[in-house]
Short mmCIF file of C-alpha atoms in Angstrom, two decimals:
data_model
loop_
_atom_site.label_atom_id
_atom_site.label_comp_id
_atom_site.label_asym_id
_atom_site.label_seq_id
_atom_site.Cartn_x
_atom_site.Cartn_y
_atom_site.Cartn_z
CA MET A 1 -6.33 28.61 56.66
CA ALA A 2 -2.88 29.70 55.51
CA ASN A 3 -0.94 32.96 55.48
CA LYS A 4 -0.61 32.72 51.70
CA LEU A 5 -3.81 32.27 49.71
CA THR A 6 -3.84 28.98 47.84
CA ASP A 7 -5.10 28.86 44.25
CA MET A 8 -8.63 27.41 44.25
CA SER A 9 -7.73 25.06 41.39
CA LYS A 10 -5.16 23.43 43.69
CA ILE A 11 -7.78 22.98 46.40
CA ARG A 12 -10.01 21.24 43.86
CA LYS A 13 -7.10 18.98 42.92
CA VAL A 14 -6.33 18.19 46.56
CA ILE A 15 -9.92 17.01 47.14
CA LYS A 16 -10.07 15.14 43.83
CA LEU A 17 -6.79 13.27 44.42
CA TYR A 18 -7.81 12.45 47.98
CA CYS A 19 -11.17 11.05 46.82
CA ARG A 20 -9.29 8.90 44.31
CA GLY A 21 -7.37 7.26 47.15
CA ASN A 22 -4.01 9.05 46.90
CA SER A 23 -2.03 9.56 50.08
CA LYS A 24 -1.53 12.97 51.66
CA GLN A 25 2.23 12.65 51.10
CA PHE A 26 1.71 12.00 47.39
CA ILE A 27 -0.70 14.96 47.10
CA SER A 28 1.79 17.21 48.89
CA ASN A 29 4.63 16.28 46.53
CA TYR A 30 2.49 16.28 43.41
CA LEU A 31 0.95 19.72 43.98
CA SER A 32 3.99 21.30 45.69
CA LEU A 33 1.97 22.09 48.82
CA SER A 34 3.09 21.62 52.41
CA ARG A 35 1.82 18.53 54.11
CA ASN A 36 0.10 20.55 56.83
CA THR A 37 -1.83 22.58 54.23
CA VAL A 38 -3.01 19.41 52.53
CA LYS A 39 -4.08 17.94 55.91
CA LYS A 40 -6.06 21.08 56.82
CA TYR A 41 -8.00 21.11 53.55
CA ILE A 42 -8.78 17.40 53.77
CA SER A 43 -9.77 17.63 57.44
CA PHE A 44 -12.14 20.52 56.76
CA PHE A 45 -13.58 18.62 53.78
CA GLU A 46 -14.29 15.58 55.99
CA LEU A 47 -15.57 17.49 59.01
CA GLU A 48 -18.11 19.39 56.96
CA GLY A 49 -19.26 16.17 55.27
CA LEU A 50 -18.79 17.65 51.81
CA SER A 51 -18.75 15.65 48.57
CA LEU A 52 -16.51 15.93 45.50
CA GLU A 53 -19.53 16.67 43.31
CA TRP A 54 -20.58 19.48 45.64
CA ILE A 55 -17.07 20.99 45.51
CA GLU A 56 -16.96 20.82 41.70
CA ASN A 57 -20.31 22.59 41.42
CA LYS A 58 -19.03 25.62 43.35
CA SER A 59 -17.34 28.61 41.78
CA ASP A 60 -13.81 29.74 42.77
CA SER A 61 -15.19 32.66 44.75
CA GLU A 62 -17.50 30.35 46.71
CA LEU A 63 -14.64 27.94 47.44
CA GLU A 64 -12.41 30.82 48.50
CA GLU A 65 -15.02 32.01 50.98
CA LEU A 66 -15.54 28.47 52.23
CA PHE A 67 -11.91 27.44 52.77
CA CYS A 68 -10.57 30.82 53.85
CA SER A 69 -13.30 31.53 56.38
CA GLY A 70 -13.36 28.00 57.64
CA LYS A 71 -17.16 27.98 57.59
CA ALA A 72 -19.32 26.06 55.17
CA LEU A 73 -21.52 28.10 52.85
CA PRO A 74 -25.25 27.83 53.21
CA VAL A 75 -26.68 25.59 50.55
CA ASN A 76 -27.93 27.62 47.59
CA VAL A 77 -31.03 25.76 46.58
CA LYS A 78 -31.35 27.56 43.23
CA LEU A 79 -27.73 26.86 42.24
CA ASP A 80 -27.94 23.24 43.32
CA ALA A 81 -31.05 22.76 41.19
CA LEU A 82 -29.37 24.55 38.30
CA TYR A 83 -26.16 22.49 38.39
CA SER A 84 -28.09 19.25 38.68
CA PHE A 85 -29.94 20.27 35.48
CA PHE A 86 -26.75 20.82 33.46
CA PRO A 87 -25.80 17.13 32.78
CA GLN A 88 -29.13 16.38 31.09
CA MET A 89 -28.92 19.73 29.31
CA GLU A 90 -25.49 18.84 27.93
CA ARG A 91 -26.89 15.64 26.44
CA ALA A 92 -29.93 17.40 25.00
CA LEU A 93 -27.77 20.02 23.26
CA LYS A 94 -26.17 17.26 21.18
CA LYS A 95 -29.47 16.71 19.41
CA VAL A 96 -30.11 18.60 16.18
CA GLY A 97 -32.20 21.74 16.71
CA VAL A 98 -31.82 21.96 20.49
CA THR A 99 -30.40 25.31 21.71
CA VAL A 100 -29.43 26.86 25.06
CA ALA A 101 -32.47 29.17 24.84
CA HIS A 102 -34.72 26.15 24.42
CA MET A 103 -33.15 24.45 27.45
CA TRP A 104 -33.55 27.61 29.57
CA GLU A 105 -37.26 27.59 28.80
CA LYS A 106 -37.40 23.97 29.89
CA TYR A 107 -35.48 24.80 33.09
CA ILE A 108 -37.84 27.69 33.94
CA ALA A 109 -40.85 25.42 33.39
CA LEU A 110 -39.40 23.06 36.03
CA HIS A 111 -38.20 25.89 38.36
CA PRO A 112 -40.41 28.99 37.92
CA ASP A 113 -38.36 30.94 40.49
CA GLY A 114 -35.05 29.97 38.83
CA LEU A 115 -32.31 32.17 37.38
CA GLY A 116 -32.75 34.39 34.36
CA SER A 117 -31.43 33.62 30.90
CA THR A 118 -28.18 35.60 31.25
CA GLN A 119 -27.24 34.02 34.61
CA PHE A 120 -28.29 30.62 33.25
CA ARG A 121 -25.86 30.94 30.31
CA HIS A 122 -23.07 32.22 32.57
CA HIS A 123 -23.32 29.29 34.99
CA TYR A 124 -23.56 26.72 32.20
CA LYS A 125 -20.43 28.12 30.57
CA THR A 126 -18.61 27.92 33.93
CA TRP A 127 -19.81 24.37 34.58
CA SER A 128 -18.95 23.25 31.04
CA LYS A 129 -15.38 24.53 31.29
CA ARG A 130 -14.89 22.81 34.62
CA VAL A 131 -16.11 19.35 33.54
CA ASN A 132 -14.45 19.59 30.12
CA SER A 133 -10.82 20.31 30.89
CA SER A 134 -9.86 20.34 27.18
CA MET A 135 -11.27 22.74 24.60
CA HIS A 136 -15.03 22.28 24.58
CA MET A 137 -16.70 21.57 21.25
CA ASP A 138 -20.40 20.97 20.72
CA HIS A 139 -20.93 17.63 18.95
CA LYS A 140 -24.26 16.72 17.41
CA SER A 141 -25.53 13.15 17.66
CA GLY A 142 -24.69 11.04 14.63
CA ASP A 143 -22.56 13.81 13.12
CA LYS A 144 -18.90 12.80 13.31
CA MET A 145 -16.74 9.78 14.04
CA TYR A 146 -13.11 10.60 14.95
CA ILE A 147 -10.42 8.02 14.16
CA ASP A 148 -6.70 7.76 14.89
CA TYR A 149 -3.88 5.41 15.80
CA ALA A 150 -2.32 5.47 19.27
CA GLY A 151 1.35 6.45 19.38
CA LYS A 152 2.18 3.45 21.56
CA THR A 153 1.90 0.09 19.82
CA LEU A 154 0.89 -3.33 21.16
CA SER A 155 2.51 -6.68 20.44
CA ILE A 156 1.72 -10.32 19.70
CA ILE A 157 4.07 -13.29 20.03
CA ASP A 158 4.93 -15.43 17.02
CA SER A 159 4.02 -18.97 18.13
CA VAL A 160 6.80 -20.46 15.94
CA THR A 161 9.78 -18.18 16.57
CA GLY A 162 8.70 -16.73 19.91
CA GLU A 163 9.53 -13.23 18.72
CA ALA A 164 7.36 -10.24 19.62
CA LYS A 165 5.74 -8.48 16.67
CA GLU A 166 4.48 -4.91 16.91
CA VAL A 167 0.85 -4.22 15.97
CA GLN A 168 -1.03 -0.94 15.73
CA PHE A 169 -3.73 0.28 18.12
CA PHE A 170 -6.68 1.82 16.23
CA VAL A 171 -9.25 3.99 18.05
CA ALA A 172 -12.60 5.42 16.89
CA ILE A 173 -14.95 7.62 18.92
CA LEU A 174 -18.36 9.16 18.25
CA GLY A 175 -18.38 12.89 18.97
CA ALA A 176 -21.65 13.28 20.86
CA SER A 177 -21.66 10.25 23.17
CA GLN A 178 -17.89 9.61 23.24
CA TYR A 179 -18.78 5.95 22.67
CA THR A 180 -15.46 4.27 21.87
CA TYR A 181 -14.22 1.44 19.67
CA ALA A 182 -10.67 0.09 19.54
CA GLU A 183 -8.85 -2.79 17.91
CA ALA A 184 -5.38 -4.02 17.12
CA SER A 185 -4.40 -4.16 13.44
CA ILE A 186 -1.33 -5.51 11.67
CA SER A 187 -0.30 -2.19 10.14
CA GLN A 188 -1.39 1.31 9.16
CA LYS A 189 -1.44 0.43 5.45
CA LYS A 190 -4.58 1.42 3.57
CA GLU A 191 -6.01 -2.13 3.51
CA ASP A 192 -5.74 -2.52 7.29
CA PHE A 193 -6.79 1.08 7.93
CA VAL A 194 -9.93 0.89 5.79
CA ARG A 195 -10.88 -2.45 7.33
CA SER A 196 -10.54 -0.94 10.84
CA VAL A 197 -12.73 2.03 9.91
CA GLU A 198 -15.39 -0.34 8.58
CA ASN A 199 -15.17 -2.50 11.73
CA ALA A 200 -15.78 0.64 13.83
CA MET A 201 -18.97 1.50 11.93
CA ARG A 202 -20.18 -2.09 12.18
CA PHE A 203 -19.49 -1.96 15.95
CA PHE A 204 -21.49 1.27 16.30
CA GLY A 205 -24.28 -0.25 14.23
CA GLY A 206 -24.66 2.78 11.98
CA VAL A 207 -22.98 5.34 9.74
CA PRO A 208 -22.06 8.88 10.92
CA ALA A 209 -22.51 11.89 8.65
CA ALA A 210 -18.72 12.36 8.49
CA ILE A 211 -15.48 10.57 9.38
CA VAL A 212 -12.59 12.68 10.73
CA PRO A 213 -9.17 11.01 10.26
CA ASP A 214 -5.68 12.34 10.91
CA ASN A 215 -3.44 13.18 7.94
CA LEU A 216 -1.79 9.75 7.67
CA LYS A 217 -1.04 8.52 4.12
CA SER A 218 -3.69 5.81 4.29
CA ALA A 219 -6.32 8.56 4.64
CA VAL A 220 -4.91 11.64 2.91
CA THR A 221 -2.74 11.41 -0.19
CA LYS A 222 -1.85 15.09 -0.17
CA SER A 223 -2.47 17.46 2.74
CA CYS A 224 -4.01 20.85 2.06
CA ARG A 225 -5.68 23.35 4.37
CA TYR A 226 -8.62 23.84 2.01
CA GLU A 227 -8.90 20.79 -0.29
CA PRO A 228 -6.89 17.79 0.91
CA GLU A 229 -6.62 14.82 -1.46
CA ILE A 230 -8.40 11.84 0.04
CA ASN A 231 -6.88 8.41 -0.51
CA GLU A 232 -8.94 6.78 -3.25
CA THR A 233 -9.53 3.57 -1.30
CA LEU A 234 -10.84 5.49 1.72
CA GLN A 235 -13.04 7.57 -0.60
CA ASP A 236 -14.45 4.33 -2.06
CA LEU A 237 -15.31 3.24 1.49
CA ALA A 238 -17.05 6.58 2.13
CA ASP A 239 -19.02 6.22 -1.12
CA HIS A 240 -20.06 2.68 -0.20
CA TYR A 241 -21.32 3.81 3.22
CA GLN A 242 -22.64 7.15 1.89
CA THR A 243 -20.65 9.29 4.30
CA THR A 244 -18.04 12.05 4.02
CA ILE A 245 -14.33 12.23 4.82
CA LEU A 246 -13.29 15.43 6.67
CA PRO A 247 -9.57 15.21 7.43
CA ALA A 248 -8.31 17.14 10.45
CA ARG A 249 -6.19 20.16 9.54
CA SER A 250 -2.44 19.62 9.62
CA TYR A 251 -0.81 20.78 12.88
CA LYS A 252 -4.25 21.51 14.39
CA PRO A 253 -4.60 18.99 17.25
CA GLN A 254 -7.78 20.68 18.48
CA ASP A 255 -9.60 19.32 15.41
CA LYS A 256 -9.24 15.82 16.83
CA ALA A 257 -8.90 16.62 20.54
CA LEU A 258 -11.66 14.14 21.38
CA VAL A 259 -9.85 11.11 20.00
CA GLU A 260 -6.47 12.35 21.33
CA ASN A 261 -7.94 12.54 24.85
CA VAL A 262 -9.62 9.16 24.69
CA ILE A 263 -6.31 7.59 23.57
CA LYS A 264 -4.67 8.99 26.71
CA ILE A 265 -7.46 7.46 28.81
CA LEU A 266 -7.13 4.11 27.03
CA TYR A 267 -3.43 3.98 27.83
CA THR A 268 -4.51 3.55 31.46
CA ARG A 269 -7.70 1.53 30.98
CA VAL A 270 -6.58 -0.75 28.13
CA HIS A 271 -2.84 -0.60 27.41
CA ALA A 272 -1.77 -1.13 31.02
CA HIS A 273 -3.89 -4.29 31.35
CA LEU A 274 -2.80 -5.78 28.01
CA HIS A 275 0.88 -5.68 28.95
CA GLU A 276 0.21 -8.05 31.84
CA LYS A 277 -0.37 -11.01 29.50
CA LYS A 278 1.10 -12.43 26.28
CA TYR A 279 -1.04 -12.81 23.18
CA TYR A 280 -0.27 -15.18 20.29
CA SER A 281 -2.68 -13.93 17.63
CA ILE A 282 -4.37 -10.70 16.59
CA GLU A 283 -7.78 -12.31 17.24
CA GLU A 284 -6.83 -13.21 20.81
CA LEU A 285 -5.56 -9.68 21.41
CA ASN A 286 -8.69 -8.06 19.99
CA LYS A 287 -10.89 -10.23 22.20
CA ALA A 288 -9.11 -8.85 25.26
CA ILE A 289 -9.36 -5.28 23.92
CA SER A 290 -13.10 -5.71 23.35
CA ALA A 291 -13.71 -6.63 26.99
CA LEU A 292 -11.70 -3.66 28.29
CA ILE A 293 -13.41 -1.24 25.88
CA ASP A 294 -16.81 -2.47 27.06
CA SER A 295 -15.81 -1.67 30.65
CA HIS A 296 -14.57 1.76 29.55
CA ASN A 297 -17.87 2.54 27.78
CA ARG A 298 -19.92 1.51 30.82
CA ARG A 299 -17.97 3.67 33.28
CA LYS A 300 -19.68 6.90 34.43
CA LEU A 301 -18.38 10.10 32.87
CA THR A 302 -16.69 12.66 35.13
CA ALA A 303 -19.22 14.74 37.11
CA ARG A 304 -22.11 13.14 35.24
CA PRO A 305 -24.62 10.50 36.33
CA TYR A 306 -24.40 8.56 33.04
CA SER A 307 -21.90 6.59 30.95
CA ARG A 308 -20.85 6.69 27.29
CA LEU A 309 -22.97 3.62 26.66
CA ASP A 310 -26.04 5.32 28.18
CA VAL A 311 -25.69 8.39 25.96
CA PHE A 312 -25.00 6.28 22.88
CA THR A 313 -27.96 3.95 23.43
CA GLU A 314 -30.47 6.62 24.39
CA ASP A 315 -29.41 9.57 22.22
CA GLU A 316 -26.93 8.87 19.44
CA LYS A 317 -27.57 5.38 18.08
CA GLN A 318 -30.85 6.32 16.41
CA GLU A 319 -29.22 9.33 14.74
CA LEU A 320 -26.74 7.15 12.80
CA ARG A 321 -27.72 6.14 9.28
CA ALA A 322 -28.44 2.50 8.57
CA LEU A 323 -25.56 0.26 7.50
CA PRO A 324 -25.62 -1.22 3.97
CA ASN A 325 -26.17 -4.97 3.84
CA GLU A 326 -22.97 -5.68 1.95
CA HIS A 327 -19.50 -5.16 3.40
CA PHE A 328 -17.06 -2.96 1.54
CA GLU A 329 -14.65 -4.65 -0.87
CA ILE A 330 -11.29 -2.97 -1.28
CA ARG A 331 -10.82 -1.79 -4.84
CA TYR A 332 -7.46 -1.90 -6.63
CA GLN A 333 -6.43 -0.06 -9.77
CA SER A 334 -4.14 -0.48 -12.73
CA PHE A 335 -3.75 1.12 -16.16
CA ALA A 336 -3.33 -0.53 -19.56
CA THR A 337 -3.73 0.08 -23.29
CA VAL A 338 -6.47 -1.79 -25.18
CA MET A 339 -4.93 -4.29 -27.60
CA GLN A 340 -5.81 -4.59 -31.29
CA ASN A 341 -8.03 -7.57 -30.54
CA GLY A 342 -10.26 -5.43 -28.30
CA HIS A 343 -9.02 -6.85 -25.00
CA VAL A 344 -7.06 -5.34 -22.12
CA GLN A 345 -4.70 -7.19 -19.79
CA LEU A 346 -5.12 -7.33 -16.02
CA SER A 347 -1.47 -7.82 -15.17
CA GLN A 348 -2.26 -8.91 -11.59
CA ASP A 349 -3.86 -12.16 -12.87
CA LYS A 350 -2.20 -12.34 -16.32
CA ASN A 351 -5.52 -12.58 -18.13
CA TYR A 352 -7.57 -10.49 -20.55
CA TYR A 353 -10.96 -8.76 -20.60
CA SER A 354 -12.88 -7.35 -23.55
CA VAL A 355 -13.93 -3.73 -24.03
CA PRO A 356 -16.06 -2.17 -26.83
CA TYR A 357 -14.06 -2.17 -30.07
CA GLN A 358 -14.26 1.65 -30.30
CA TYR A 359 -11.63 1.86 -27.52
CA ILE A 360 -8.90 -0.13 -29.31
CA ARG A 361 -5.47 1.47 -28.63
CA LYS A 362 -6.95 3.73 -25.93
CA LYS A 363 -5.44 3.88 -22.44
CA VAL A 364 -7.98 2.72 -19.84
CA LYS A 365 -8.17 2.25 -16.07
CA LEU A 366 -8.97 -1.14 -14.56
CA SER A 367 -10.68 -1.01 -11.18
CA TYR A 368 -11.03 -4.44 -9.61
CA THR A 369 -12.14 -6.15 -6.40
CA SER A 370 -12.03 -9.79 -5.39
CA GLY A 371 -15.14 -10.47 -7.49
CA THR A 372 -15.40 -7.95 -10.34
CA VAL A 373 -13.32 -6.08 -12.91
CA GLU A 374 -14.53 -2.67 -14.06
CA ILE A 375 -12.89 -0.83 -16.96
CA TYR A 376 -13.05 2.98 -17.27
CA TYR A 377 -12.19 5.43 -19.99
CA LYS A 378 -12.15 9.11 -18.97
CA TYR A 379 -14.28 8.50 -15.85
CA ASN A 380 -16.91 6.50 -17.79
CA ARG A 381 -17.30 2.79 -17.17
CA ILE A 382 -17.10 0.97 -20.50
CA ALA A 383 -17.02 -2.67 -19.35
CA LEU A 384 -17.86 -4.83 -16.34
CA HIS A 385 -16.69 -8.45 -15.97
CA LYS A 386 -16.69 -11.14 -13.32
CA ARG A 387 -13.09 -11.60 -12.20
CA ASN A 388 -11.36 -14.71 -13.53
CA TYR A 389 -8.22 -15.83 -11.67
CA LYS A 390 -7.00 -18.31 -14.33
CA HIS A 391 -3.85 -17.17 -16.13
CA TYR A 392 -3.85 -16.36 -19.88
CA VAL A 393 -7.63 -16.62 -20.28
CA TYR A 394 -9.74 -14.29 -22.46
CA THR A 395 -13.05 -13.11 -21.01
CA THR A 396 -15.12 -11.76 -23.88
CA THR A 397 -18.52 -10.11 -24.12
CA SER A 398 -19.84 -10.52 -27.70
CA GLU A 399 -21.43 -7.05 -27.72
CA HIS A 400 -17.95 -5.53 -27.36
CA LEU A 401 -16.74 -6.92 -30.68
CA ALA A 402 -17.15 -5.28 -34.08
CA SER A 403 -19.82 -6.96 -36.21
CA THR A 404 -17.26 -8.84 -38.32
CA HIS A 405 -15.25 -9.90 -35.29
CA ARG A 406 -18.42 -10.94 -33.50
CA PHE A 407 -19.35 -13.17 -36.45
CA VAL A 408 -15.89 -14.75 -36.51
CA SER A 409 -15.96 -15.33 -32.74
CA GLN A 410 -19.11 -17.41 -33.22
CA TRP A 411 -17.57 -19.76 -35.82
CA SER A 412 -17.79 -23.45 -35.03
CA ALA A 413 -17.84 -26.74 -36.97
CA GLU A 414 -21.47 -27.32 -36.02
CA ARG A 415 -22.52 -23.92 -37.35
CA PHE A 416 -20.97 -24.50 -40.78
CA ILE A 417 -22.39 -28.02 -41.05
CA GLU A 418 -25.91 -26.75 -40.19
CA TRP A 419 -25.53 -23.94 -42.72
CA ALA A 420 -24.45 -26.40 -45.46
CA GLU A 421 -27.29 -28.80 -44.65
CA LYS A 422 -29.83 -26.03 -45.29
CA ILE A 423 -28.46 -25.76 -48.85
CA ASP A 424 -28.17 -29.44 -49.76
CA SER A 425 -27.00 -32.77 -48.36
CA SER A 426 -24.12 -32.88 -50.90
CA VAL A 427 -22.92 -29.45 -49.70
CA LYS A 428 -23.08 -30.73 -46.13
CA GLU A 429 -21.08 -33.84 -47.04
CA TYR A 430 -18.46 -31.68 -48.75
CA ILE A 431 -18.15 -29.33 -45.77
CA VAL A 432 -17.76 -32.30 -43.41
CA HIS A 433 -14.89 -33.57 -45.62
CA ILE A 434 -13.27 -30.11 -45.53
CA ILE A 435 -13.40 -30.00 -41.71
CA GLU A 436 -12.21 -33.58 -41.24
CA SER A 437 -9.29 -33.13 -43.63
CA ARG A 438 -7.68 -30.43 -41.49
CA THR A 439 -5.48 -31.02 -38.44
CA HIS A 440 -7.61 -28.58 -36.42
CA PRO A 441 -11.24 -27.70 -37.28
CA GLU A 442 -10.48 -23.97 -37.08
CA GLN A 443 -8.08 -24.37 -40.03
CA ALA A 444 -11.12 -25.20 -42.19
CA TYR A 445 -13.39 -22.34 -41.07
CA LYS A 446 -12.19 -19.85 -43.68
CA SER A 447 -12.48 -22.46 -46.46
CA CYS A 448 -16.02 -23.31 -45.32
CA MET A 449 -16.91 -19.62 -45.22
CA GLY A 450 -15.63 -19.12 -48.77
CA ILE A 451 -17.39 -22.19 -50.15
CA LEU A 452 -20.76 -21.41 -48.57
CA GLY A 453 -20.40 -17.81 -49.75
CA PHE A 454 -20.69 -19.05 -53.36
CA GLU A 455 -24.41 -19.57 -52.73
CA LYS A 456 -24.89 -15.84 -53.21
CA LYS A 457 -22.19 -15.34 -55.83
CA ALA A 458 -22.89 -18.29 -58.16
CA GLY A 459 -26.32 -19.42 -57.01
CA ARG A 460 -27.56 -22.39 -55.00
CA GLU A 461 -27.84 -24.87 -57.89
CA ARG A 462 -24.37 -24.16 -59.26
CA LEU A 463 -22.86 -24.52 -55.73
CA ILE A 464 -24.61 -27.89 -55.31
CA GLY A 465 -23.32 -29.02 -58.74
CA ALA A 466 -19.75 -27.92 -57.90
CA CYS A 467 -19.79 -29.80 -54.57
CA LYS A 468 -21.04 -32.97 -56.30
CA ARG A 469 -18.31 -32.67 -58.96
CA ALA A 470 -15.62 -32.12 -56.29
CA LEU A 471 -16.92 -35.08 -54.25
CA ASP A 472 -16.71 -37.20 -57.39
CA PHE A 473 -13.09 -36.13 -57.88
CA GLU A 474 -12.40 -36.50 -54.12
CA VAL A 475 -10.78 -33.07 -54.08
CA TYR A 476 -11.55 -31.02 -50.93
CA SER A 477 -10.63 -27.35 -50.96
CA PHE A 478 -12.03 -23.87 -51.54
CA LYS A 479 -9.87 -23.47 -54.67
CA ALA A 480 -11.25 -26.70 -56.12
CA ILE A 481 -14.84 -25.37 -55.88
CA GLN A 482 -13.68 -22.00 -57.22
CA LYS A 483 -12.06 -23.59 -60.34
CA ILE A 484 -15.03 -25.83 -60.99
CA LEU A 485 -17.31 -22.81 -61.01
CA GLU A 486 -14.90 -20.66 -63.10
CA ASN A 487 -14.60 -23.38 -65.76
CA ASN A 488 -18.31 -24.33 -65.67
CA LEU A 489 -17.39 -27.92 -64.82
CA ASP A 490 -20.40 -28.05 -62.50
CA THR A 491 -22.69 -28.21 -65.56
CA ALA A 492 -20.98 -31.22 -67.25
CA PRO A 493 -22.55 -34.72 -67.07
CA PHE A 494 -21.40 -36.52 -63.91
CA GLU A 495 -21.10 -39.81 -65.75
CA ASP A 496 -18.20 -38.42 -67.81
CA HIS A 497 -15.32 -39.25 -65.50
CA ASP A 498 -12.74 -38.43 -68.18
CA GLN A 499 -13.22 -34.71 -67.55
CA GLU A 500 -10.60 -33.57 -65.12
CA LEU A 501 -9.77 -30.41 -63.25
CA PRO A 502 -7.34 -28.01 -64.99
CA ASP A 503 -3.67 -29.01 -65.06
CA HIS A 504 -2.60 -26.55 -62.40
CA HIS A 505 -4.61 -28.54 -59.79
CA ASN A 506 -3.39 -31.78 -58.32
CA ILE A 507 -4.31 -34.85 -60.38
CA ARG A 508 -7.63 -36.49 -59.95
CA GLY A 509 -7.95 -38.78 -56.96
CA LYS A 510 -5.59 -36.72 -54.79
CA HIS A 511 -6.73 -34.44 -51.93
CA TYR A 512 -6.01 -30.76 -52.53
CA TYR A 513 -5.48 -28.42 -49.62
CA ASN A 514 -5.21 -24.65 -49.37
#
């Protein structure tokens, strides 16, 4: 049809652009072909009543014979049956355990006079390259979810100032079905990034075996070809959802070609439509994105009789692991040294949490969410507390304290009064006087402890006698009881009021304090 043979790939492009509604002039300029050449190819295509799908299923040699001879090829029934089998074969190969050999056996069962295994593989490889213009990778259902941010941002309008504010465009895609999720987020910071990743899994309704992010700082702390350092917050998300993080290799775009390609498609199917309207909140913008993404997922894939939604619903959804009931809570970290009193400060809230007394003066890590505070020492959790947002408050677990500290922490006026009452009513009366004579009850606790301790040292009867003598003198202190017992004044007759305490105590009738 021309003196100079035209590349068959250009003929394919001519027909494809024409079927998409482009003008002959546009096709001529775009492909650098003369207008007459474009007209001849299109005229022959229309006269023969060919279809775009039929053209795409033919090899270059078949197209060359067709367009150069000017006569349509006889329909090859075997090849037509074979190429119509490939779309369902492509979907089946995404399932675990399904191989090309298995699919050839299935093909032969349907078409006993079909092509042999070698020709079958050759034609599938040719068809696969043609319908997958980028590097072809076999993706298993439920295996990987690819995530990335688009290079071009979106914007929302501040309702107060009227200024446009840039927001990020996050995209996630499942490898096997190419089912896509997208949303706008305020930034690429780890909090927003992790929340977007979680939203994607909630949208898909399941958890993939692995998540493949780019090497942005919110995902990878330190890039490495063999063992990249995963951001700890993202790793916490992976642990919560029981999945794995597999960062794409640096400077290896083919590792995430799937998400790169879908971003290019979404520039046309989503970005272009969003710029036609103004949005005043991130929620309003995401609602519009959701509708456009739904349309994208329902559209038929190139040269295939099914959509992304069809493949996801029928093949991939059931391969995803079940979602946990609870959403992920972002975990923050800080480091501190345990104080002498067995507590550690959470500087974020300016309050204190107890740890076992064995870790006093040790440096520990605090890992906290909105609801809990966990404390670790050398990778071992040593304490767990409910988070308290009040400033300068001590949250203490009694088991964390040493036995003596635990006893002191349980001191109260009621406890000492009950203890004294078990000895004698006069001891109780004396203890009540001790507590009431102090400005704050806690000032009396040590005195009460010392006085009641005389039950073991001096005996119950002598302690009772000393308390009665001190009540008679109206002298209320630990030292008063101590002196009475040292000088055996507890054994003297109580009617003899002329006996007084030793001279170095205050005179009788006056209150004596420590």
